[in-house]
Every structure is written in C-alpha cells, then in structure tokens.
Coordinates of C-alpha atoms in Angstrom, one line a residue:
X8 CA 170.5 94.7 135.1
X9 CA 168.9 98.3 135.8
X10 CA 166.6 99.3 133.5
X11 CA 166.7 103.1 131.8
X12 CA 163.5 103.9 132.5
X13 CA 163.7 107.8 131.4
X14 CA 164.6 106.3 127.9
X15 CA 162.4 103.5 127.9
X16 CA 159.5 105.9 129.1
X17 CA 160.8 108.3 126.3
X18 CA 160.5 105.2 123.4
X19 CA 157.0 104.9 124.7
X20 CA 156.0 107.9 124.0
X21 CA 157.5 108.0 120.4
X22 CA 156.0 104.7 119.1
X23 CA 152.8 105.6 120.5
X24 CA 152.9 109.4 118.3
X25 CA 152.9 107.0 115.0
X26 CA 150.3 104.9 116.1
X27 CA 146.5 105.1 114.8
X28 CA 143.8 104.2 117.3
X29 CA 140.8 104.1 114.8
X30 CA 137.4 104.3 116.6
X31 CA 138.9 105.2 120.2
X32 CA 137.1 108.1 121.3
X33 CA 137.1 110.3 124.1
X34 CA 134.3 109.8 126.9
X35 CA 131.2 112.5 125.6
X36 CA 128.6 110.7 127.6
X37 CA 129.7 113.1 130.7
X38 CA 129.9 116.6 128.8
X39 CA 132.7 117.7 131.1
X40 CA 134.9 115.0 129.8
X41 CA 134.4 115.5 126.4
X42 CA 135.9 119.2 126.3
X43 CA 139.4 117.7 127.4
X44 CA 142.0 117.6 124.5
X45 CA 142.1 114.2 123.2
X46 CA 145.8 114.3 122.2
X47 CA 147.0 114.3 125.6
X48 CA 149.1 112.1 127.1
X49 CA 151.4 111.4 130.2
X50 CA 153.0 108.4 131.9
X51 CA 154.9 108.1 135.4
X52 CA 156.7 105.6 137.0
X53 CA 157.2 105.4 140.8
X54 CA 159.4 103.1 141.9
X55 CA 159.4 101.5 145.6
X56 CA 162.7 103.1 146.1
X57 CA 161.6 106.7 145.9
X58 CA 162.9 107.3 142.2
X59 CA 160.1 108.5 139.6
X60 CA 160.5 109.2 136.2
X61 CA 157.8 111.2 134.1
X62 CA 157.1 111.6 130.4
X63 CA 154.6 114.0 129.2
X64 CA 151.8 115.9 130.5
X65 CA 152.2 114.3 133.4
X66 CA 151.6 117.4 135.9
X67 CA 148.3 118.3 134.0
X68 CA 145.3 117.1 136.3
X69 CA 142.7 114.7 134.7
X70 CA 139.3 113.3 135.9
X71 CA 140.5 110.5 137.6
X72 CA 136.9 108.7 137.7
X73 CA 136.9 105.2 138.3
X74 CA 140.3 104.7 139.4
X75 CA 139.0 106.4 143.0
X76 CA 137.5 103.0 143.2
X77 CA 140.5 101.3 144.5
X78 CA 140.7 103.9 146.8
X79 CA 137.7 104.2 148.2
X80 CA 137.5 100.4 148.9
X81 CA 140.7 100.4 150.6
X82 CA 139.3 103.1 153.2
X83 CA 136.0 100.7 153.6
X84 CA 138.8 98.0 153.8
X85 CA 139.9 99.7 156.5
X86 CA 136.8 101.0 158.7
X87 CA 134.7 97.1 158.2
X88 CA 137.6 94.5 158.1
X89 CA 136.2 91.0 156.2
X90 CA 132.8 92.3 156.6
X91 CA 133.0 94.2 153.8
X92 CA 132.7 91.0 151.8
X93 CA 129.2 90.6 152.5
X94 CA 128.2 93.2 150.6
X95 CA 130.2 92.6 147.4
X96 CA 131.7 89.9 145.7
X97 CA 134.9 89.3 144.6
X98 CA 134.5 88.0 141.0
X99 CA 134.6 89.5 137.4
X100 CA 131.1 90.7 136.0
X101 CA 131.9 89.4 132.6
X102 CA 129.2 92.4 131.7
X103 CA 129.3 96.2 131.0
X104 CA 130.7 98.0 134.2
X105 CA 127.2 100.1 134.8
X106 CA 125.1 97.0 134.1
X107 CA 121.8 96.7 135.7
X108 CA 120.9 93.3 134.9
X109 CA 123.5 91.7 136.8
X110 CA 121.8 93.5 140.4
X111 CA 118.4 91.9 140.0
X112 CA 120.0 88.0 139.2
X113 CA 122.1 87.9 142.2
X114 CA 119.7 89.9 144.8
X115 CA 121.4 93.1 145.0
X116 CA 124.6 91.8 145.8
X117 CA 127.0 93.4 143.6
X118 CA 129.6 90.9 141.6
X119 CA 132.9 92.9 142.8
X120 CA 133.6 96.7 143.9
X121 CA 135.1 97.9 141.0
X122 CA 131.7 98.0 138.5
X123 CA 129.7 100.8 139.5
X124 CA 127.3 98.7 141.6
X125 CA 129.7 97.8 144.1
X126 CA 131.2 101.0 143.6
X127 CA 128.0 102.8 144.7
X128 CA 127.4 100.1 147.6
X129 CA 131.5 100.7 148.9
X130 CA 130.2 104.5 148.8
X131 CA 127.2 103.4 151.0
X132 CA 129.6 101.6 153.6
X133 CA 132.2 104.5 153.4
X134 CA 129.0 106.6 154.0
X135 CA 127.7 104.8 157.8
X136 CA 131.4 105.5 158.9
X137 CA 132.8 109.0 157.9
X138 CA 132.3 112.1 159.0
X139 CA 132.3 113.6 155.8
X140 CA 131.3 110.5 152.9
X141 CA 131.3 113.5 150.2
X142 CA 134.9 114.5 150.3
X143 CA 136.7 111.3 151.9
X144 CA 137.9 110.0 149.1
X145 CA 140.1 113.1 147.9
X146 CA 141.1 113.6 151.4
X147 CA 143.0 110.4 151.6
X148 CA 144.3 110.4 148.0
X149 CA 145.8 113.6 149.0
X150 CA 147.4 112.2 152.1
X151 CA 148.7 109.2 149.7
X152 CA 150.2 111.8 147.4
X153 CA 151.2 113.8 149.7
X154 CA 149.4 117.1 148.2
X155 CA 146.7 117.9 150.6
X156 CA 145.1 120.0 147.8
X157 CA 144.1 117.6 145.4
X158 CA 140.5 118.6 144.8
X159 CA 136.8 117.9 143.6
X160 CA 136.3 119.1 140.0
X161 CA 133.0 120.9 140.2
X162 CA 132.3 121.0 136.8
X163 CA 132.6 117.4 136.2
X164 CA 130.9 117.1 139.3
X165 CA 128.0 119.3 138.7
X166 CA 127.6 117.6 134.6
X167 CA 128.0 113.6 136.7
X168 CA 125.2 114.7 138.5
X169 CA 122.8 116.1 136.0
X170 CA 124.2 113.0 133.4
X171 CA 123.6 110.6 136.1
X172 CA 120.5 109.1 136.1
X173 CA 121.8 105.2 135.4
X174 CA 123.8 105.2 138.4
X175 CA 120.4 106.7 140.4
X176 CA 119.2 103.9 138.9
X177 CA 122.0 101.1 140.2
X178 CA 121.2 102.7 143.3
X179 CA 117.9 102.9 143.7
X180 CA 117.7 99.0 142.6
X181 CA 120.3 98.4 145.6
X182 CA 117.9 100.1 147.8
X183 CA 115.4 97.7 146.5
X184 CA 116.7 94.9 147.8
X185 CA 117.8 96.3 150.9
X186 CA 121.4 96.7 150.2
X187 CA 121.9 100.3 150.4
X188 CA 121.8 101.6 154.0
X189 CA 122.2 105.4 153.6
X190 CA 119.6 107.5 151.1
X191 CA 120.4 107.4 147.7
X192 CA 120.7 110.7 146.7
X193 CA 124.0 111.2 149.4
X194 CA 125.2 107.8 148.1
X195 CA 124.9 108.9 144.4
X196 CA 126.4 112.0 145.1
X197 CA 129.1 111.0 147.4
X198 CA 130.3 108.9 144.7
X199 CA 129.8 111.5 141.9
X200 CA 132.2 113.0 144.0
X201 CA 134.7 110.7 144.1
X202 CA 134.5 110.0 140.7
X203 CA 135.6 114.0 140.2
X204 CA 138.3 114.2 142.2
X205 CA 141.0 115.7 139.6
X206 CA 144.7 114.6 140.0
X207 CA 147.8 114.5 137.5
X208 CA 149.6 111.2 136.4
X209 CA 152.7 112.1 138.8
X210 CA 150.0 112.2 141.8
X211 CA 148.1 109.2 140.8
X212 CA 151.3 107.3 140.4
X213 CA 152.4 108.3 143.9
X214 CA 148.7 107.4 145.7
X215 CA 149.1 104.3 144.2
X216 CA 152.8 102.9 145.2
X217 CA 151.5 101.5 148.6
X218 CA 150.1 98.7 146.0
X219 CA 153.3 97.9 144.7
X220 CA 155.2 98.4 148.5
X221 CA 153.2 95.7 150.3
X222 CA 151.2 98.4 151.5
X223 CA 153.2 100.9 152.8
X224 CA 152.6 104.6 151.0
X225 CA 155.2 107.1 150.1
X226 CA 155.9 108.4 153.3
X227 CA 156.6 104.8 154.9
X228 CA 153.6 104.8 156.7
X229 CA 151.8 101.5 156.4
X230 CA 148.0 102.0 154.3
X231 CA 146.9 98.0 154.4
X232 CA 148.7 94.9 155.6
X233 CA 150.7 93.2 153.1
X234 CA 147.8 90.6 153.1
X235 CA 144.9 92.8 152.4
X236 CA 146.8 94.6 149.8
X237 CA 147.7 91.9 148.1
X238 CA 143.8 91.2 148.2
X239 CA 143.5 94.3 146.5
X240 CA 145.7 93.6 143.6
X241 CA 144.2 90.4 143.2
X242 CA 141.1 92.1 143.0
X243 CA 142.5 94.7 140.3
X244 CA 144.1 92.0 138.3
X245 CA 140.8 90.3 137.9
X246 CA 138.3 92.8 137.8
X247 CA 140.1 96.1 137.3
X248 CA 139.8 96.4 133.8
X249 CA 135.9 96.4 133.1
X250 CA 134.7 93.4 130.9
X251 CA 138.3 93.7 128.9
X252 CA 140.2 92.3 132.0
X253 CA 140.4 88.7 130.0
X254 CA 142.6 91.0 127.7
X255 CA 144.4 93.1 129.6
X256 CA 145.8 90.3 131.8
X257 CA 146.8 88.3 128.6
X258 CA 148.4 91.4 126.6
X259 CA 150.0 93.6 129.8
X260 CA 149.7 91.0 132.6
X261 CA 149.3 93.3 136.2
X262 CA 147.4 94.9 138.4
X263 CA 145.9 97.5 136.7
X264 CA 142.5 100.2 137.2
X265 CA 141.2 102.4 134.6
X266 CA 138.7 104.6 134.3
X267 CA 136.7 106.6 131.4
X268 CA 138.9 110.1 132.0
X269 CA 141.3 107.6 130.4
X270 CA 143.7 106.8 133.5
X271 CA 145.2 103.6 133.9
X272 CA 146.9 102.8 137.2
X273 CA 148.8 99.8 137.1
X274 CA 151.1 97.9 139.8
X275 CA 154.5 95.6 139.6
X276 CA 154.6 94.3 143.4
X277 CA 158.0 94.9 144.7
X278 CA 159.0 97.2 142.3
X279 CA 156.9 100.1 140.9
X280 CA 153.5 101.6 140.1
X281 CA 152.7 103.7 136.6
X282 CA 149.8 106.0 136.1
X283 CA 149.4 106.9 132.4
X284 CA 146.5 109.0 130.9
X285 CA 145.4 109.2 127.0
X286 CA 141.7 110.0 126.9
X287 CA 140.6 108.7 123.7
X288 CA 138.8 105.1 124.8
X289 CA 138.1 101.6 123.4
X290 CA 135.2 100.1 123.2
X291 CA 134.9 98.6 126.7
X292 CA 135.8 102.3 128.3
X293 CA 139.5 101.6 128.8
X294 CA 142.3 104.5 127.3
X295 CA 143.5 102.9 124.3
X296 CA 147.0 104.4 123.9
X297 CA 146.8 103.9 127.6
X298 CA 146.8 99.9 127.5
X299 CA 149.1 99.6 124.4
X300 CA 152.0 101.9 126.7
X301 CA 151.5 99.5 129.4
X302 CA 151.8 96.5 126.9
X303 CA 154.9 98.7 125.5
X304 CA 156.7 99.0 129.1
X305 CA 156.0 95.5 129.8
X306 CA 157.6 94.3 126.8
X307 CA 160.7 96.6 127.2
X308 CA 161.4 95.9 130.8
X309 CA 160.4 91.7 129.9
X310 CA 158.3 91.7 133.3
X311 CA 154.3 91.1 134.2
X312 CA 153.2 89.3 137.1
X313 CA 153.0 86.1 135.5

C-alpha cells in the first residue's frame, strides 16, 4: 500500500513542534555554527523513483560537516579500490568521534573513516590523487545533486580553522606513526573544507540517493557498484552515528550519517533517502529532533532495515 509521504512528513513536523528536547544544544564549539537559529528545521525524502517530498526549511543551506564523510570516502573508494582498507578500519570506535587515545593503541591506524581520524587520513588519500584535494569534495556533491554551485562556506571555514587545533592534533599523531602521506596543514585544511561545504536538506537528500539506488545517482549514472555501496551502508549503519550508533540502530534501524551542523542523512535501500536538519544536538553530537523524526518516519511507514 503507498504511503502519503507529504502527510506523513507533515505529522512529523507537528509532533516534533510539541516536543521538549532539554539539554540539546546547538554546536558553539565552532563559533560559526553557533550563530545559526536553533529552531530550524527541514526534512526531505527522495525516493528511487524520482519523486521527493519536502517539509520545512528544507531549501535553506546548512553546514553539512561530517556528513561530507561518506562522500569523501566514496571518491577514495573510487581512486584506491580495496586498498583503501589498509589505512582504516572498518569497525565502531565505541569512543568520542575526535578521540585521540584510540590513534596511539592501534598504531595510527584509524578504527573506521567516519571519526575524524579516518576522516582526516581518507582526506590524506583523496589528497595523493586529486588535482585539487581542497575543493573535491563539493565538486562531486554538486555533481550528485546536480547543482554545480554548491559551495565552501568561508566563514565556517575560516572559524574550523582557527578552532581547530584537536584535529591538527589527530593529524599530527597520524604523521607520527607514518600514516599521513601528504603535510598536515593541506590535510587539515582540505578537510576543514569539506567539512564547510554548505548545502540544503533537498540537496543533501538528492547527493545521497545513489545509497539507497544500489549506487546509481540521480541522473542514472552509476557512482559505486551495488557491492561497494552496499559496503558503504554497512559502514554507515555501524559507525555512522558517532558513539550513539548502538542506539540509533535499535531506535530508527538504517543507514544513517550525522554531523554537528545537525544533519542526518539516512538511507532505505531500494526505496528512498531522507536528509533532515535540526541543529540543537544531544550529548554524543547527533541532532536531537533530527533522530526522533527519523524514529517518527520509521514508525509511520513500519519499515527499518531489520
């Protein structure tokens, strides 16, 4: 039985106006972040047949941050094959997503690419292959979205750079160990970079549909085999979340990437992909409102993974 998604998407949004999130707060440890309105909130739907459906402020860019993770190991996917798995695992950390201590137990081998370790050492790969490391990332999420335009926000940019210092850190420890093959400052800044690139929900939602197509983006050309991007939704279902995965997967049960501008991308293979933004963030750096819509769709729609 079809679903009405515009009236689901619509219920979402009005339970989630009575709800109280307590102590969720919007990200302030990267200044930029902390001047965007924390009432905001959008949520999009693409589905694999081309129909979308919006609720929101879903055409209002946002600081898309860690989410550009999944994207930027998808192009190192694609420029080292399996070698890439040499230089980061493919478990859950279990630990704080900018965790040092994790680096110097395992010999500078990052536990998987979505904490900011093997975030900064896909970076480093991405780096030793591309022309143009600094600005690769937003290039291809454009060509996923199919808005060339999408952009580097140079304020959040300029305020990851100055704030940055713990990821200099991560790298530098890398380096350490011999694990970082490119100097660290164009690493660090490549991936401050990526980390900035500013997109809206209905964008994000679009970039992201080649997850839920067997890897085939929005304009039918194919991004990753159906094997290796069902690698990478194994990867998100496990280790997408931060250290609140456990939860995530229990409570919403798919695919899913957030990061601290309060985006969640999340995936229904065969069927659809959903973006939805709320800034205001729980403990372990996830969008609050964002997790309990997901949990809300899920419910109404009676479908996870599992």
């Amino acid at each position: 039985m079809p679903h009405d998604f515009p009236a689901i998407l619509g219920d979402v949004q009005d339970r989630l106006a009575r709800q109280d999130f307590g102590d969720a707060r919007i990200a302030d440890y990267i200044p930029a972040l902390a001047t965007v309105p924390d009432d905001r909130f959008a949520m999009t739907l693409r589905l694999v047949d081309g129909r979308e459906y919006a609720v929101g402020d879903a055409d209002i860019p946002f600081s898309i941050q860690s989410i550009s993770k999944v994207f930027a190991l998808v192009l190192a996917l694609r420029s080292c094959g399996d070698d890439l798995w040499q230089a980061v695992r493919r478990e859950p950390s279990g630990s704080a997503f900018n965790s040092l201590i994790q680096i110097e137990q395992e010999d500078g081998i990052p536990r998987n690419p979505f904490i900011n370790a093997g975030a900064i050492r896909v970076c480093d790969l991405i780096a030793s292959r591309f022309a143009n490391p600094d600005r690769s990332v937003a290039e291809f999420l454009g060509q996923l979205c199919g808005n060339r335009e999408i952009r580097i926000d140079n304020e959040v940019y300029l305020s990851e750079d100055e704030h940055g210092n713990r990821n200099r850190a991560i790298a530098y420890l890398l380096k350490s160990f011999g694990k970082l093959d490119n100097p660290v400052e164009d690493v660090v800044r490549a991936y401050f970079k990526q980390c900035s690139v500013a997109m809206t929900c209905r964008e994000m939602a679009r970039a992201a549909l080649f997850l839920a197509n067997r890897g085939t983006g929005t304009d039918g050309e194919p991004v990753l085999s159906p094997l290796e991007n069902a690698r990478i939704n194994a990867l998100m279902l496990t280790c997408g979340m931060y250290d609140g995965v456990g939860d995530f997967a229990f409570s919403v049960g798919i695919p899913a990437k957030s990061g601290v501008g309060g985006g969640i991308i999340g995936i229904i293979p065969g069927e659809f992909s959903v973006c939805v933004w709320s800034p205001k963030l729980d403990q372990r750096g996830n969008s609050a409102a964002g997790i309990t819509a997901l949990e809300m769709l899920m419910g109404a729609i009676g479908r996870s993974v599992f």
